[in-house]
Short mmCIF file of C-alpha atoms in Angstrom, two decimals:
data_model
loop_
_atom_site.label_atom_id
_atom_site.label_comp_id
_atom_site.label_asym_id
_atom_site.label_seq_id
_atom_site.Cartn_x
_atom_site.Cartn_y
_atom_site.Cartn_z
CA UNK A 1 167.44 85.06 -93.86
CA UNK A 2 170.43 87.04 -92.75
CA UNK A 3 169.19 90.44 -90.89
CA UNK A 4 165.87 91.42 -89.39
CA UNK A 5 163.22 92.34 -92.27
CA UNK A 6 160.78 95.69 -90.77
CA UNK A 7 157.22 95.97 -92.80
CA UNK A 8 155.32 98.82 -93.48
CA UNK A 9 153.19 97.24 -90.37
CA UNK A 10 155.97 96.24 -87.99
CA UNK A 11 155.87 97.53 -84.62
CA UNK A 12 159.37 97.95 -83.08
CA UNK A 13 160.28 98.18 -79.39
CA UNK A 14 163.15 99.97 -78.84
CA UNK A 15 164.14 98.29 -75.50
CA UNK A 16 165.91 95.85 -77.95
CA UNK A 17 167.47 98.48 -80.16
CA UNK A 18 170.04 99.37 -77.59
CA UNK A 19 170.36 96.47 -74.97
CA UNK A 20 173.07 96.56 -71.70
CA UNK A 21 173.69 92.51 -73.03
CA UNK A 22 177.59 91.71 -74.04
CA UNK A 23 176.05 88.73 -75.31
CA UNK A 24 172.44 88.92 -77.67
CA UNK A 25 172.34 86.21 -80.15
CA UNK A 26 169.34 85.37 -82.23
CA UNK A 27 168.28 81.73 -81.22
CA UNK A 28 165.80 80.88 -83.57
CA UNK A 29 162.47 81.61 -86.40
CA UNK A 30 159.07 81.38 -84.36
CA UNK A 31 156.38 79.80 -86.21
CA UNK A 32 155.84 82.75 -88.26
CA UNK A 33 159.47 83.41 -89.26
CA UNK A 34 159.91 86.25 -86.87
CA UNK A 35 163.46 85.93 -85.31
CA UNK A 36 163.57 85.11 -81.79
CA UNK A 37 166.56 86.53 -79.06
CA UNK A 38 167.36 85.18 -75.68
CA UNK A 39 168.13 88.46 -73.78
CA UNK A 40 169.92 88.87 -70.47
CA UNK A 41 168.70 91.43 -67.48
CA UNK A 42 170.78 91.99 -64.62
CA UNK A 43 168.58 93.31 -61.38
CA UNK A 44 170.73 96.29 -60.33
CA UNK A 45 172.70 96.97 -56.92
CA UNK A 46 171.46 99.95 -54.80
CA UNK A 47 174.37 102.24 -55.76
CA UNK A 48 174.00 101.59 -59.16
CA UNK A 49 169.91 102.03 -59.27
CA UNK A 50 171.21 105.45 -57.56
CA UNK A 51 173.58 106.16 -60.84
CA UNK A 52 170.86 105.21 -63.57
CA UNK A 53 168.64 107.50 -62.18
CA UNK A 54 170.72 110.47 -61.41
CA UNK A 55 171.92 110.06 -64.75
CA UNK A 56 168.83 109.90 -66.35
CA UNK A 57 167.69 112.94 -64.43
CA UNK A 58 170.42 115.14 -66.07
CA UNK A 59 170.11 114.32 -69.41
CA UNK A 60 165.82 114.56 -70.27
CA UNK A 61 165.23 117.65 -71.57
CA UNK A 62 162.10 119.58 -71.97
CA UNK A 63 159.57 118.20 -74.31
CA UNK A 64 158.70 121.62 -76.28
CA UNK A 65 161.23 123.01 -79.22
CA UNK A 66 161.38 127.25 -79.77
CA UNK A 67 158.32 126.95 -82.30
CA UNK A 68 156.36 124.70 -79.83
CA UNK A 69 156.67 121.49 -81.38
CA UNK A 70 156.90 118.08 -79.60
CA UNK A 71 160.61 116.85 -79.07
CA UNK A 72 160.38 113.00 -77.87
CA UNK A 73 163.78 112.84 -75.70
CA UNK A 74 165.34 109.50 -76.42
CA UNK A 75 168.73 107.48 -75.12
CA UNK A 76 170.20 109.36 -72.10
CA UNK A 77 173.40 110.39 -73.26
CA UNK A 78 175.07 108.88 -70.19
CA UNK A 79 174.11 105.16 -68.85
CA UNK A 80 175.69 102.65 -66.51
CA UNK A 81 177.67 101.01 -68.84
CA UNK A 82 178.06 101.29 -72.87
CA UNK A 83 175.78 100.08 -75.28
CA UNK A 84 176.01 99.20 -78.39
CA UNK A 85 173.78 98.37 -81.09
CA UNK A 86 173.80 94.96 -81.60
CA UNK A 87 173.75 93.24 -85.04
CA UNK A 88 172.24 89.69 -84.74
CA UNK A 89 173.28 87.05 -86.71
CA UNK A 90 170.96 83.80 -87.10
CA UNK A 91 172.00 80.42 -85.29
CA UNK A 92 169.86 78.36 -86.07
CA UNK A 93 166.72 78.41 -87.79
CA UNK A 94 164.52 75.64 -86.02
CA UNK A 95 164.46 74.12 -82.73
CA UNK A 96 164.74 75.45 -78.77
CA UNK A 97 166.67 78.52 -77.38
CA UNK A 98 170.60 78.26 -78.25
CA UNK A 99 172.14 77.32 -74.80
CA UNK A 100 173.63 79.68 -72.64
CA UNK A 101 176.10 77.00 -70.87
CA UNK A 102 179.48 78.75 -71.26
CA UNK A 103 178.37 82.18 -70.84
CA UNK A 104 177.05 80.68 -67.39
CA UNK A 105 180.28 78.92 -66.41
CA UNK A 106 182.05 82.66 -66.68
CA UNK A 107 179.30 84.24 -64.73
CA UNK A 108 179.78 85.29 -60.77
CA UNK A 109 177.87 82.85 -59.07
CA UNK A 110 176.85 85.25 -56.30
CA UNK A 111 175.22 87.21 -59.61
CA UNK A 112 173.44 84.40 -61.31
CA UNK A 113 170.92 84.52 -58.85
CA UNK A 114 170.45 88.00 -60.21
CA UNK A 115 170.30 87.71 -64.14
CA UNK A 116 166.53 87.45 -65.17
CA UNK A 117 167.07 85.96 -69.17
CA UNK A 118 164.29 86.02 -71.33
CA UNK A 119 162.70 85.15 -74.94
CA UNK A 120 161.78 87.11 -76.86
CA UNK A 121 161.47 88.94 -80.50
CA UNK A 122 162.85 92.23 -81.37
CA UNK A 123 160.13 93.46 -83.88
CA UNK A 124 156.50 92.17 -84.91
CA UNK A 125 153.55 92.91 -86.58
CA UNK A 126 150.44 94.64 -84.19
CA UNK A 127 148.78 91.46 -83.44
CA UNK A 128 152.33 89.87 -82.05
CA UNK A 129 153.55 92.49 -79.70
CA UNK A 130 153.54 90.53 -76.67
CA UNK A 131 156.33 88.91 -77.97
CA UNK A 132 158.26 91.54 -77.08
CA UNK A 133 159.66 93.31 -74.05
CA UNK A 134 158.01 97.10 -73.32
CA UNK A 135 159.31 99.40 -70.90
CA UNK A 136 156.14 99.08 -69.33
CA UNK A 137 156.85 95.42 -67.73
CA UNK A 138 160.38 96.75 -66.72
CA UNK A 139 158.79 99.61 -64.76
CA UNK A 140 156.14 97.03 -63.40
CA UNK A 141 158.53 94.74 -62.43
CA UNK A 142 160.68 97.50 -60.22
CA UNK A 143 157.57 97.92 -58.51
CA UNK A 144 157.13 94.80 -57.31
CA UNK A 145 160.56 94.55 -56.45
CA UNK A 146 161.06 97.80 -54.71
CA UNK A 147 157.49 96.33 -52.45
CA UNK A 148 157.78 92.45 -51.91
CA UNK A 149 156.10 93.04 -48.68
CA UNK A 150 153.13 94.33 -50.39
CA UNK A 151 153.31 91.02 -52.63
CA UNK A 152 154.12 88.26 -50.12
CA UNK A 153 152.39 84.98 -50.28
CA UNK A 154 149.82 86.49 -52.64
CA UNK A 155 148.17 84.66 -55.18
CA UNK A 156 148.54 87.18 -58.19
CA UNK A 157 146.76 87.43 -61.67
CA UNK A 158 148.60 88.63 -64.59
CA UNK A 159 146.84 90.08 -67.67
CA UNK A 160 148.90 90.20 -71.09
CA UNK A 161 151.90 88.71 -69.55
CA UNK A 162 153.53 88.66 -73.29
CA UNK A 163 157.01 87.58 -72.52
CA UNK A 164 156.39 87.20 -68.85
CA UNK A 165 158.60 89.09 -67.40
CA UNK A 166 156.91 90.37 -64.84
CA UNK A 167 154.99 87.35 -63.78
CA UNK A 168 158.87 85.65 -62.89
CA UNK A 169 159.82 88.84 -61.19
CA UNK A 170 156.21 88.59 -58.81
CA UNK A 171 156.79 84.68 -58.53
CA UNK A 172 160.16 85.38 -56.06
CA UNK A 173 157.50 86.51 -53.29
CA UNK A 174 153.96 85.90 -54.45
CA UNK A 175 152.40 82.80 -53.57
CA UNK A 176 151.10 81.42 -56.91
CA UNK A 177 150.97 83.82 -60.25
CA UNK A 178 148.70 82.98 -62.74
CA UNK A 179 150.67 84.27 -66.02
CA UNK A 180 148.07 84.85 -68.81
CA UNK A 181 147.87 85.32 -72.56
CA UNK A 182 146.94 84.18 -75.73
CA UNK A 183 148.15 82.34 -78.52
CA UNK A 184 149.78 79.40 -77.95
CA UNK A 185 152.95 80.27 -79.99
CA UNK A 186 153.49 83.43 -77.11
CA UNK A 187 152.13 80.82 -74.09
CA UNK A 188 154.99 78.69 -75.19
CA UNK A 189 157.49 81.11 -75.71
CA UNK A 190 156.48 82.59 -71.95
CA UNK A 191 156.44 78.60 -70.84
CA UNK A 192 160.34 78.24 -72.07
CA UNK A 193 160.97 81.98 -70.05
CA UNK A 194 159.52 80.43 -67.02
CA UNK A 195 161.56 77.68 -67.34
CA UNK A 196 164.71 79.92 -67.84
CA UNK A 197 164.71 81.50 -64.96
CA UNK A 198 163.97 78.84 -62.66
CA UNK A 199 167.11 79.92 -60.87
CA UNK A 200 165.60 83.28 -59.96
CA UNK A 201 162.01 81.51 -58.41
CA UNK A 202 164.33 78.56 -57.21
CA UNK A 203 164.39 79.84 -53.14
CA UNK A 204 160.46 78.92 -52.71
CA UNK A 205 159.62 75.34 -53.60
CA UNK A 206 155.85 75.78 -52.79
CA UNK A 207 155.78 79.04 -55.43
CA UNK A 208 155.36 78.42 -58.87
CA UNK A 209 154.46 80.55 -62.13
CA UNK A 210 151.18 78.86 -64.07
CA UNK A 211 151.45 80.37 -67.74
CA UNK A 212 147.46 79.73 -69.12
CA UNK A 213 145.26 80.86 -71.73
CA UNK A 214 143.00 83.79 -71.01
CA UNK A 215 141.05 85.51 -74.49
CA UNK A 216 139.78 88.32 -72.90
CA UNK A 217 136.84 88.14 -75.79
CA UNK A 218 136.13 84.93 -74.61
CA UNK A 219 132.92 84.64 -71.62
CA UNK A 220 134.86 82.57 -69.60
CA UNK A 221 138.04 80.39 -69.03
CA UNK A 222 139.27 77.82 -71.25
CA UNK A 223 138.57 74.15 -69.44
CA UNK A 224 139.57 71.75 -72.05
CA UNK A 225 141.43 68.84 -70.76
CA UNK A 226 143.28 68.17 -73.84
CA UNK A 227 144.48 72.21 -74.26
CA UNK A 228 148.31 72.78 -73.41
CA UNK A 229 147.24 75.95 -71.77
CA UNK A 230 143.79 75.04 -70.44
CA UNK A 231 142.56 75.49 -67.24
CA UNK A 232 141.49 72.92 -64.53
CA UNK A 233 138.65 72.91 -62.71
CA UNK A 234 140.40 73.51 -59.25
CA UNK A 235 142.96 75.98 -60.83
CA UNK A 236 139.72 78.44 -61.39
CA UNK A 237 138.29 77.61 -58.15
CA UNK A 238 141.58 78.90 -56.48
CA UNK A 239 142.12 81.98 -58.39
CA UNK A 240 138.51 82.96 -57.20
CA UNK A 241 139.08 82.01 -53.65
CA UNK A 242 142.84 83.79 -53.19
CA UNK A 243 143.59 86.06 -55.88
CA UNK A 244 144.00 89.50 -54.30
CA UNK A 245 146.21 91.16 -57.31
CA UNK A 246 145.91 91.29 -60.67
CA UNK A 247 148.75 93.01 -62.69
CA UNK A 248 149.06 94.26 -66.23
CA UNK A 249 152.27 96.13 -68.37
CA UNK A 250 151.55 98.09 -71.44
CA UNK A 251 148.08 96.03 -72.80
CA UNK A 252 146.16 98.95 -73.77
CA UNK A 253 147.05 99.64 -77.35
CA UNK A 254 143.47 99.12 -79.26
CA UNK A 255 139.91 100.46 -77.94
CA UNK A 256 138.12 97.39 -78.42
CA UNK A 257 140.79 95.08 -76.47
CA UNK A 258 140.63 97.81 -73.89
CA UNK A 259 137.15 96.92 -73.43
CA UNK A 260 137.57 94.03 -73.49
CA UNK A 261 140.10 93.91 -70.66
CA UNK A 262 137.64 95.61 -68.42
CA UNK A 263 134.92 93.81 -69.11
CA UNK A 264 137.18 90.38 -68.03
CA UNK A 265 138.33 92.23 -64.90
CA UNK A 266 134.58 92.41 -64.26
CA UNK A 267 133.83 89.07 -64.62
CA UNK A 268 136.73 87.95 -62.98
CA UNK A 269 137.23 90.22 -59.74
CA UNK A 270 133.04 90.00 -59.24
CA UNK A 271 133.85 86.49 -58.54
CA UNK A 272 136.76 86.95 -56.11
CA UNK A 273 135.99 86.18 -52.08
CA UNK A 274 138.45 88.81 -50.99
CA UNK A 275 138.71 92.58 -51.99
CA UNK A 276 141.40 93.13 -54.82
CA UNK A 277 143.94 95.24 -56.00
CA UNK A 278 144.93 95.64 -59.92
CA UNK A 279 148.31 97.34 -60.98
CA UNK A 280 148.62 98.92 -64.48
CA UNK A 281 151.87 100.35 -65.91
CA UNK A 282 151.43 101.87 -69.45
CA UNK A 283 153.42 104.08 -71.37
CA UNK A 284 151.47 107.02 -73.00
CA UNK A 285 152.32 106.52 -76.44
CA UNK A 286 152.34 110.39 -78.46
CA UNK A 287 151.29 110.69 -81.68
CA UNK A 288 150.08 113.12 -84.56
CA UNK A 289 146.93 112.49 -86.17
CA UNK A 290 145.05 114.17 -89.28
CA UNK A 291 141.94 113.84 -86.55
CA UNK A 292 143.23 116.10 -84.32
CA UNK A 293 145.98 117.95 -85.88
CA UNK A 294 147.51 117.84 -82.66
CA UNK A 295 149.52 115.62 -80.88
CA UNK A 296 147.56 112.93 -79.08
CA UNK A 297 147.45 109.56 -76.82
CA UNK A 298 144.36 108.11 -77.79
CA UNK A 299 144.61 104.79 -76.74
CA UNK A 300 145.51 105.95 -73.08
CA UNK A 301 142.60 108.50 -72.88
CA UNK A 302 140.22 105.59 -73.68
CA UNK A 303 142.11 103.65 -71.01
CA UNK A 304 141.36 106.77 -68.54
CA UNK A 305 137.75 106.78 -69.91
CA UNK A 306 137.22 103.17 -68.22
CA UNK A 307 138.92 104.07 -65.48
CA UNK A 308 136.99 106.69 -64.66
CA UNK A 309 133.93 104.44 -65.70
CA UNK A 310 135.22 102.08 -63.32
CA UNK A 311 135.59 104.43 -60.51
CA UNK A 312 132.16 105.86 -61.20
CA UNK A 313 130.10 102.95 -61.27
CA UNK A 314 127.55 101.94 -59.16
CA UNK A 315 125.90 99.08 -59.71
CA UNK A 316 125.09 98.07 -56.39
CA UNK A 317 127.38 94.74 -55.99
CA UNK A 318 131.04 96.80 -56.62
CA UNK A 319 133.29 99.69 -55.67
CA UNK A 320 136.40 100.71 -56.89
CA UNK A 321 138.68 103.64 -56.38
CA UNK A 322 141.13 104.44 -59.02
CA UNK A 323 144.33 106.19 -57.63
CA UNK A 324 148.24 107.19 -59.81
CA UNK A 325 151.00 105.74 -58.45
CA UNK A 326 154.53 108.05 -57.83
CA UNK A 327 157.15 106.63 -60.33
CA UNK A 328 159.45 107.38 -56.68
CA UNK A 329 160.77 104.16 -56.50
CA UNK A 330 163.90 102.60 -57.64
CA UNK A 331 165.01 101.53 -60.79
CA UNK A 332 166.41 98.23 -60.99
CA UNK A 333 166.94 97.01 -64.44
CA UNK A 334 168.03 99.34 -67.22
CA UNK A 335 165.63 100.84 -69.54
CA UNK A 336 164.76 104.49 -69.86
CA UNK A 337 161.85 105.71 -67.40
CA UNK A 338 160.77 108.26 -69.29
CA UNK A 339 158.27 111.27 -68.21
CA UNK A 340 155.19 109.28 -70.62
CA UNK A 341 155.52 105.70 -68.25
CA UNK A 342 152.44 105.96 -65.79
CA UNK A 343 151.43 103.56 -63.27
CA UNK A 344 148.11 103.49 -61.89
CA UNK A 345 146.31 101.53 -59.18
CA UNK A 346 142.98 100.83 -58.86
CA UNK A 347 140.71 98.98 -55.74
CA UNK A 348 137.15 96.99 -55.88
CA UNK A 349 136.05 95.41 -53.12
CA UNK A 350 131.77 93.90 -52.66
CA UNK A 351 129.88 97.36 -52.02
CA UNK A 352 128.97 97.02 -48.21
CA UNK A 353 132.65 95.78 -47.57
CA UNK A 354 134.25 97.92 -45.08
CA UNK A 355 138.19 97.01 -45.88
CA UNK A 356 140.73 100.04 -46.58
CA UNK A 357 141.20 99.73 -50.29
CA UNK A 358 143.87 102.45 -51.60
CA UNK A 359 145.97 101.76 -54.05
CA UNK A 360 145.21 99.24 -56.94
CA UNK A 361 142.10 98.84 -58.89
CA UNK A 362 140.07 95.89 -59.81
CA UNK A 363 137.00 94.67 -59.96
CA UNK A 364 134.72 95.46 -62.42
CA UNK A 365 133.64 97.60 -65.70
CA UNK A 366 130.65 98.88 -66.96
CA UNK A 367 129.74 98.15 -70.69
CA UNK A 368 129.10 100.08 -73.48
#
């Protein structure tokens, strides 16, 4: 197996199509023969966040064509640097991650500290795609780093950390970060991204990035001893008594894992001694359907719907506001922001509680 085979059921991201990387070699076959890259991010300087988003500015267009039709703007024609499309070649087609040694030894050493590398697949089939990197984590992950104030000494919860990107980028402030998934192939391939950028969580010896199992279909967490990705007994009993975030990048795709997700944030935050905050970044994905015949997001409207369930429910033991938050911030890795990334916060605190909960959501669903 030579080049990348697509299926009439492959979902592509195209943050891989076009990647700012000199170097992107295919490392390896996962276990289900998907191939498997080892990608490097720089974390941009302040002049050059300024650049990417001026030039970004310029070049989105309008959305509409003369007859009215929908006209997805793609690639900015202007970017920091050039980019071009990569055509991987296989290394090897077994084993661990193809070492980055050399490429290291020619690196800036006041830079390394800065180059987030991570794991990753370039195309899968629906029930894989945490396996690989969505603009949504990107625009997660400048949040966090354009507030580490906000984050400092947290414990943090992440939900459908896929590659885990943005459980590394939280772990440089936040206390603890639980990093959660399922399916040990992707719990092992966020494990070995972890353990990449060790560098880059390095500066705090008492922080530390827990990748675990978390089936949000499941009633409750997994506790088996012998699990790689189990839970222990004291590992729950701290997430109830410190968590106060819980973070999540592009996970609503499918209505009934959407409901799912808010029916474990229930469980979960109803449990939690302090009031909480939950970040979501998703990217409104536009489509035409026969349904409609229109153009339509329907897995983000049914991602509203709960949130306005959330925000509406009363059930006499939670309260939540639900609240957008400005995409003002910097940019500091390179992706395109475009106009259909949201981010969203949402609060839940006991009902009686009297803290000032803005920003972030959490806490609780309502069935049905």
């Amino acid at each position: 197996m030579d080049q990348v085979a697509f299926r009439s059921d492959t979902v592509l991201s195209d943050v891989h199509l076009l990647l700012p990387n000199a170097r992107h070699l295919m490392a390896r076959l996962n276990s289900v023969g998907q191939p498997v890259f080892v990608s490097k991010f720089r974390i941009l300087r302040e002049e050059e966040q300024v650049e990417v988003q001026d030039s970004v500015k310029s070049d989105l267009g309008v959305l509409l064509d003369e007859d009215g039709d929908l006209v997805v703007t793609r690639k900015p024609n202007r970017m920091l640097c050039d980019r071009e499309k990569i055509h991987p070649v296989i290394l090897s087609q077994a084993g661990e991650a193809v070492s980055d040694e050399e490429d290291d030894e020619a690196e800036d050493k006041e830079c390394a500290k800065d180059i987030i590398r991570i794991e990753h697949t370039m195309a899968t089939p629906l029930e894989d795609v945490g396996k690989q990197i969505w603009r949504g984590a990107f625009l997660l992950s400048d949040f966090i780093l354009s507030h580490p104030a906000v984050f400092q000494e947290a414990t943090v919860l992440e939900l459908g950390a896929g590659t885990g990107l943005a459980s590394i980028i939280m772990a440089r402030v936040a206390k603890k970060v639980y990093c959660t998934d399922v399916g040990e192939d992707l719990l092992s391939m966020c494990q070995r991204n972890v353990a990449l950028n060790s560098h880059y969580t390095e500066p705090a010896a008492e922080r530390g990035v827990k990748v675990r199992q978390l089936d949000w279909t499941a009633d409750d967490f997994l506790t088996d001893a012998d699990a790689e990705f189990g839970w222990s007994e004291e590992e729950v009993a701290d997430l109830h008594d410190n968590t106060t975030f819980v973070i999540a990048a592009d996970v609503c795709y499918d209505d009934d894992l959407t409901d799912a997700l808010f029916q474990t944030l229930y469980r979960i935050t109803s449990n939690l001694r302090s009031p909480s905050t939950a970040y979501f970044s998703i990217e409104k994905r536009l489509n035409f359907t026969l349904r409609h015949m229109d153009v339509s997001c329907e897995a983000y409207n049914h991602f509203r719907l709960c949130l306005k369930q959330l925000a509406d429910m009363k059930d006499g033991k939670m309260k939540f506001t639900v609240e957008p938050v400005p995409c003002s911030f910097p940019q500091s890795f390179q992706y395109e922001r475009v106009d259909q990334l949201v981010r969203l916060s949402a609060s839940g605190c006991m009902d009686g509680c009297m803290e000032r909960w803005v920003c972030g959501w959490m806490n609780g669903w309502m069935g049905g």
